[in-house]
């Protein structure tokens, strides 16, 4: 850089003008406008204009292209030596606080699960001073997992004050802990084993990279990515089972709601995390990382550990307790 | 990277579209915010025009509801928040001796999401069934079971606004933690930087919660979930808990940067250092911490168990303590200072007086048994306009006048500035003070029509609102006039009592500043 520098100070790299940001904003806008149009015209609730699907597809394509180009630019800059230690610290902070925001996002859904199970459920079945709700949902008994919704307890939609709320039919079976005897035929247990191992394998890979053992690093990273996608596949099997054999759906009342929203958002994050790690694996094949400089991998592995910790919470509060 | 990094900005529109410069981005944020302020103000004028007299004369109730919803959303998310984010973008690097924000490209992304998000939100006005009509707090089931189709667009616009805020906040945190000049320790940072660091933390913590709330709405409306339906075992009150877990920290997100601005300006015109700097930092941190523990004071009448009512009441009352520390410090800073009353100072003094009134009504509302009376009345409307408008907007106006010479190299017209202050001050109080009485007398909020005995105060309020609106046009005029024809200023310090790194830079501040960090002693 042709900047005047005081001795001992490395200039902070401020990138040139860039089209990335405005294109990313455009891609995001097209995606969400498309998604809203598409959802409105397809959910059967409102009839609305068509074309949403196309807009959504184009938006996502633009967005992915921009992200690809953006990460590419950052990687090129880093490899060209433009990133001083201070610039790298900015990236580290960015990733850390991004993960914190994700933690808060999951916290909302865990918090809602807590509120529903500890407070709302008992109140709906008449506990405390909430006598009014007993009048509304007489005959409703709260249990968790919720197998019979308040709506069913009072005889279905016909007896319901607000029929346009929706129809909520409880599941026939749930996915809660089946007891120690049948535990080994219980998919969530295996999913837990897989995800916890993957956190371990990525840790081993990280250590191998720091020791500059390339072969070991790629092997363990490959195993991690594989475990990640196996987890996703098993979750898909679980969802299939739930929908087709358990009668457990998004519309199965609050149990199905919290079950699918928590595991679903977690699953999406596993897909994102596994994709991040996969990209890092491909980058290794191109020889991108050194034992000292491998923040791309490190960030992805932090994300992976985060996804793993969320799963531990899920396993505990959604499946076992 | 090379020589032309030293040049001025690029020519033409692409300067703004592709920029990575914190001053450009800060400028865009502030102009965008001003545009939204005028738009949200126009919505408010429709509301006040309708309420000038009892009965329905201008708009139908459905449209009235859309206006008050959009007024709230546009003002909170489009006007006030981006104004302070813009100010942070412009000033924080200059205040801590950094060359730019830590992540400049992402900075531009955070900004450019906003015009798209608000275009999408406002476009709902032209959709079938009209725009969202459930109030800016969008309580379920009004916003789920009974919502117009445009609610889906509203949900997604909130999603991307939230992304913008989170990225903006992460950028500010990274900048403050990582980009301070050598010697600029945390406890030497200007108060504005401190308040923004804490605000950014609040943003990263609660914007995802808001995203969660609107996601649950989306799922309930379109995908059959029952988060907010008791029929499926959920609870509409769950929405209020989630929303206010975001919403209460949100009001501090709005007001803490305003505190920061006031803490910069008062020492300048009192010609004394800020009294109790350390206690100011701790008070800000305490307010932020407490803001996570008080959300249900918005829900006293919802039927919480008595233990909940008491906890949230006492926790809320506790916030008066650090807030009192702040007001005490500002007043003590002025005590025996060599005060002058330029426009920024007038707005700051106006801020202290009116914000304190808003704070006191806040304490009244925090007392659960009393709140049963005030809840959902015009008293609440008066309270939050005293803190949002006389708090956040007054302080932002002060900030504009205070730093405008540094930004443009030109001095605004002092007479015009002072005139604007007095018009705004009188208009504001005329608009909102009578609303306290209306609320105490029992006029509910969010209605297009009212009982006859409320007529006089409503008329006064509407007249005041239009006067206040006029004052904002004057602000826009004064700023543009300064840019076009202001008297040039070349003194780096502009104000003789000003302290801080930004005043060591040339006036107007060059396009790139502190490419080499200054040494802070």
PDB file of C-alpha atoms in Angstrom, chain A residues 168-312:
ATOM      1  CA  UNK A 168     -55.091 -29.289  15.391  1.00  0.00           C
ATOM      2  CA  UNK A 169     -55.117 -33.068  15.679  1.00  0.00           C
ATOM      3  CA  UNK A 170     -52.802 -34.662  18.190  1.00  0.00           C
ATOM      4  CA  UNK A 171     -50.326 -37.333  17.082  1.00  0.00           C
ATOM      5  CA  UNK A 172     -50.869 -41.069  17.482  1.00  0.00           C
ATOM      6  CA  UNK A 173     -47.350 -41.643  18.683  1.00  0.00           C
ATOM      7  CA  UNK A 174     -44.567 -39.377  19.777  1.00  0.00           C
ATOM      8  CA  UNK A 175     -40.813 -39.429  19.621  1.00  0.00           C
ATOM      9  CA  UNK A 176     -40.113 -39.077  23.320  1.00  0.00           C
ATOM     10  CA  UNK A 177     -37.656 -41.301  25.149  1.00  0.00           C
ATOM     11  CA  UNK A 178     -39.073 -44.862  24.938  1.00  0.00           C
ATOM     12  CA  UNK A 179     -37.362 -46.196  28.069  1.00  0.00           C
ATOM     13  CA  UNK A 180     -34.048 -47.960  28.478  1.00  0.00           C
ATOM     14  CA  UNK A 181     -35.206 -51.267  27.009  1.00  0.00           C
ATOM     15  CA  UNK A 182     -36.138 -49.911  23.621  1.00  0.00           C
ATOM     16  CA  UNK A 183     -33.559 -47.170  23.614  1.00  0.00           C
ATOM     17  CA  UNK A 184     -31.340 -48.780  20.978  1.00  0.00           C
ATOM     18  CA  UNK A 185     -34.109 -48.870  18.408  1.00  0.00           C
ATOM     19  CA  UNK A 186     -34.684 -45.175  18.996  1.00  0.00           C
ATOM     20  CA  UNK A 187     -33.325 -43.001  16.207  1.00  0.00           C
ATOM     21  CA  UNK A 188     -32.620 -39.804  18.199  1.00  0.00           C
ATOM     22  CA  UNK A 189     -30.101 -41.691  20.305  1.00  0.00           C
ATOM     23  CA  UNK A 190     -28.123 -42.637  17.212  1.00  0.00           C
ATOM     24  CA  UNK A 191     -28.394 -39.119  15.890  1.00  0.00           C
ATOM     25  CA  UNK A 192     -26.919 -37.894  19.150  1.00  0.00           C
ATOM     26  CA  UNK A 193     -24.059 -40.359  18.906  1.00  0.00           C
ATOM     27  CA  UNK A 194     -23.377 -39.276  15.337  1.00  0.00           C
ATOM     28  CA  UNK A 195     -23.427 -35.566  16.005  1.00  0.00           C
ATOM     29  CA  UNK A 196     -21.347 -35.768  19.175  1.00  0.00           C
ATOM     30  CA  UNK A 197     -18.763 -37.881  17.362  1.00  0.00           C
ATOM     31  CA  UNK A 198     -18.658 -35.364  14.550  1.00  0.00           C
ATOM     32  CA  UNK A 199     -17.825 -32.631  17.037  1.00  0.00           C
ATOM     33  CA  UNK A 200     -15.003 -34.823  18.247  1.00  0.00           C
ATOM     34  CA  UNK A 201     -13.745 -35.625  14.732  1.00  0.00           C
ATOM     35  CA  UNK A 202     -13.675 -31.964  13.732  1.00  0.00           C
ATOM     36  CA  UNK A 203     -11.669 -31.283  16.865  1.00  0.00           C
ATOM     37  CA  UNK A 204      -9.172 -33.978  15.904  1.00  0.00           C
ATOM     38  CA  UNK A 205      -8.981 -32.491  12.412  1.00  0.00           C
ATOM     39  CA  UNK A 206      -8.274 -29.065  13.879  1.00  0.00           C
ATOM     40  CA  UNK A 207      -5.418 -30.409  15.963  1.00  0.00           C
ATOM     41  CA  UNK A 208      -3.997 -32.240  12.989  1.00  0.00           C
ATOM     42  CA  UNK A 209      -4.065 -29.032  10.968  1.00  0.00           C
ATOM     43  CA  UNK A 210      -2.291 -27.114  13.699  1.00  0.00           C
ATOM     44  CA  UNK A 211       0.385 -29.807  13.741  1.00  0.00           C
ATOM     45  CA  UNK A 212       0.530 -29.528   9.946  1.00  0.00           C
ATOM     46  CA  UNK A 213      -0.458 -33.173   9.418  1.00  0.00           C
ATOM     47  CA  UNK A 214      -2.310 -32.706   6.141  1.00  0.00           C
ATOM     48  CA  UNK A 215      -3.367 -36.265   5.485  1.00  0.00           C
ATOM     49  CA  UNK A 216      -4.787 -36.707   8.944  1.00  0.00           C
ATOM     50  CA  UNK A 217      -6.551 -33.354   8.729  1.00  0.00           C
ATOM     51  CA  UNK A 218      -8.358 -34.093   5.460  1.00  0.00           C
ATOM     52  CA  UNK A 219      -9.323 -37.585   6.596  1.00  0.00           C
ATOM     53  CA  UNK A 220     -10.898 -36.416   9.832  1.00  0.00           C
ATOM     54  CA  UNK A 221     -12.557 -33.466   8.160  1.00  0.00           C
ATOM     55  CA  UNK A 222     -13.998 -35.805   5.531  1.00  0.00           C
ATOM     56  CA  UNK A 223     -15.350 -38.043   8.288  1.00  0.00           C
ATOM     57  CA  UNK A 224     -16.923 -35.015   9.972  1.00  0.00           C
ATOM     58  CA  UNK A 225     -18.659 -33.868   6.800  1.00  0.00           C
ATOM     59  CA  UNK A 226     -19.882 -37.409   6.164  1.00  0.00           C
ATOM     60  CA  UNK A 227     -21.261 -37.689   9.693  1.00  0.00           C
ATOM     61  CA  UNK A 228     -22.989 -34.354   9.231  1.00  0.00           C
ATOM     62  CA  UNK A 229     -24.808 -35.448   6.114  1.00  0.00           C
ATOM     63  CA  UNK A 230     -25.636 -38.868   7.600  1.00  0.00           C
ATOM     64  CA  UNK A 231     -27.254 -37.000  10.469  1.00  0.00           C
ATOM     65  CA  UNK A 232     -29.335 -34.973   8.020  1.00  0.00           C
ATOM     66  CA  UNK A 233     -30.364 -38.152   6.187  1.00  0.00           C
ATOM     67  CA  UNK A 234     -31.435 -39.793   9.432  1.00  0.00           C
ATOM     68  CA  UNK A 235     -33.399 -36.704  10.399  1.00  0.00           C
ATOM     69  CA  UNK A 236     -35.168 -36.983   7.049  1.00  0.00           C
ATOM     70  CA  UNK A 237     -36.013 -40.597   7.862  1.00  0.00           C
ATOM     71  CA  UNK A 238     -37.304 -39.505  11.255  1.00  0.00           C
ATOM     72  CA  UNK A 239     -39.499 -36.824   9.695  1.00  0.00           C
ATOM     73  CA  UNK A 240     -40.846 -39.317   7.187  1.00  0.00           C
ATOM     74  CA  UNK A 241     -41.674 -41.731   9.975  1.00  0.00           C
ATOM     75  CA  UNK A 242     -43.268 -38.996  12.022  1.00  0.00           C
ATOM     76  CA  UNK A 243     -45.485 -37.809   9.201  1.00  0.00           C
ATOM     77  CA  UNK A 244     -46.442 -41.191   7.821  1.00  0.00           C
ATOM     78  CA  UNK A 245     -46.466 -43.560  10.760  1.00  0.00           C
ATOM     79  CA  UNK A 246     -46.781 -41.453  13.874  1.00  0.00           C
ATOM     80  CA  UNK A 247     -49.339 -38.931  12.690  1.00  0.00           C
ATOM     81  CA  UNK A 248     -46.959 -36.317  14.066  1.00  0.00           C
ATOM     82  CA  UNK A 249     -47.114 -33.153  12.000  1.00  0.00           C
ATOM     83  CA  UNK A 250     -46.569 -29.429  12.226  1.00  0.00           C
ATOM     84  CA  UNK A 251     -50.306 -29.182  12.834  1.00  0.00           C
ATOM     85  CA  UNK A 252     -50.368 -31.750  15.658  1.00  0.00           C
ATOM     86  CA  UNK A 253     -50.771 -29.072  18.265  1.00  0.00           C
ATOM     87  CA  UNK A 254     -47.993 -27.542  20.289  1.00  0.00           C
ATOM     88  CA  UNK A 255     -45.978 -30.764  20.611  1.00  0.00           C
ATOM     89  CA  UNK A 256     -45.667 -31.156  16.853  1.00  0.00           C
ATOM     90  CA  UNK A 257     -45.124 -27.415  16.500  1.00  0.00           C
ATOM     91  CA  UNK A 258     -42.221 -27.196  18.920  1.00  0.00           C
ATOM     92  CA  UNK A 259     -40.815 -30.551  17.835  1.00  0.00           C
ATOM     93  CA  UNK A 260     -40.600 -29.691  14.160  1.00  0.00           C
ATOM     94  CA  UNK A 261     -39.599 -26.071  14.601  1.00  0.00           C
ATOM     95  CA  UNK A 262     -36.730 -26.848  16.953  1.00  0.00           C
ATOM     96  CA  UNK A 263     -35.437 -29.919  15.156  1.00  0.00           C
ATOM     97  CA  UNK A 264     -36.165 -28.299  11.783  1.00  0.00           C
ATOM     98  CA  UNK A 265     -34.198 -25.140  12.461  1.00  0.00           C
ATOM     99  CA  UNK A 266     -31.458 -27.258  13.933  1.00  0.00           C
ATOM    100  CA  UNK A 267     -31.470 -29.469  10.829  1.00  0.00           C
ATOM    101  CA  UNK A 268     -31.163 -26.415   8.589  1.00  0.00           C
ATOM    102  CA  UNK A 269     -28.202 -25.281  10.651  1.00  0.00           C
ATOM    103  CA  UNK A 270     -26.613 -28.728  10.352  1.00  0.00           C
ATOM    104  CA  UNK A 271     -26.960 -28.483   6.584  1.00  0.00           C
ATOM    105  CA  UNK A 272     -25.378 -25.020   6.624  1.00  0.00           C
ATOM    106  CA  UNK A 273     -22.604 -26.162   8.958  1.00  0.00           C
ATOM    107  CA  UNK A 274     -21.870 -29.318   6.983  1.00  0.00           C
ATOM    108  CA  UNK A 275     -21.788 -27.292   3.764  1.00  0.00           C
ATOM    109  CA  UNK A 276     -19.371 -24.853   5.371  1.00  0.00           C
ATOM    110  CA  UNK A 277     -17.119 -27.727   6.385  1.00  0.00           C
ATOM    111  CA  UNK A 278     -17.425 -29.265   2.924  1.00  0.00           C
ATOM    112  CA  UNK A 279     -16.262 -26.002   1.383  1.00  0.00           C
ATOM    113  CA  UNK A 280     -13.301 -25.987   3.761  1.00  0.00           C
ATOM    114  CA  UNK A 281     -12.504 -29.549   2.676  1.00  0.00           C
ATOM    115  CA  UNK A 282     -12.516 -28.504  -0.982  1.00  0.00           C
ATOM    116  CA  UNK A 283     -10.323 -25.552  -0.072  1.00  0.00           C
ATOM    117  CA  UNK A 284      -7.822 -27.874   1.597  1.00  0.00           C
ATOM    118  CA  UNK A 285      -7.533 -29.826  -1.634  1.00  0.00           C
ATOM    119  CA  UNK A 286      -6.559 -26.534  -3.258  1.00  0.00           C
ATOM    120  CA  UNK A 287      -3.936 -26.093  -0.574  1.00  0.00           C
ATOM    121  CA  UNK A 288      -5.537 -23.099   1.065  1.00  0.00           C
ATOM    122  CA  UNK A 289      -4.692 -23.528   4.707  1.00  0.00           C
ATOM    123  CA  UNK A 290      -1.498 -23.367   6.684  1.00  0.00           C
ATOM    124  CA  UNK A 291      -0.904 -24.515  10.218  1.00  0.00           C
ATOM    125  CA  UNK A 292      -1.095 -20.865  11.355  1.00  0.00           C
ATOM    126  CA  UNK A 293      -3.645 -19.347   9.006  1.00  0.00           C
ATOM    127  CA  UNK A 294      -6.846 -21.320   8.629  1.00  0.00           C
ATOM    128  CA  UNK A 295      -9.608 -19.109   9.930  1.00  0.00           C
ATOM    129  CA  UNK A 296     -12.094 -20.308   7.301  1.00  0.00           C
ATOM    130  CA  UNK A 297     -11.845 -23.763   8.761  1.00  0.00           C
ATOM    131  CA  UNK A 298     -11.769 -22.541  12.317  1.00  0.00           C
ATOM    132  CA  UNK A 299     -14.931 -20.474  11.853  1.00  0.00           C
ATOM    133  CA  UNK A 300     -16.725 -23.428  10.277  1.00  0.00           C
ATOM    134  CA  UNK A 301     -15.644 -25.678  13.126  1.00  0.00           C
ATOM    135  CA  UNK A 302     -16.910 -23.181  15.730  1.00  0.00           C
ATOM    136  CA  UNK A 303     -20.205 -23.154  13.934  1.00  0.00           C
ATOM    137  CA  UNK A 304     -20.186 -26.931  13.970  1.00  0.00           C
ATOM    138  CA  UNK A 305     -19.592 -27.078  17.712  1.00  0.00           C
ATOM    139  CA  UNK A 306     -22.404 -24.583  18.186  1.00  0.00           C
ATOM    140  CA  UNK A 307     -24.795 -26.760  16.161  1.00  0.00           C
ATOM    141  CA  UNK A 308     -23.717 -29.693  18.275  1.00  0.00           C
ATOM    142  CA  UNK A 309     -24.396 -27.891  21.545  1.00  0.00           C
ATOM    143  CA  UNK A 310     -27.858 -26.939  20.305  1.00  0.00           C
ATOM    144  CA  UNK A 311     -28.492 -30.596  19.598  1.00  0.00           C
ATOM    145  CA  UNK A 312     -27.556 -31.550  23.135  1.00  0.00           C
TER     146      UNK A 312
END
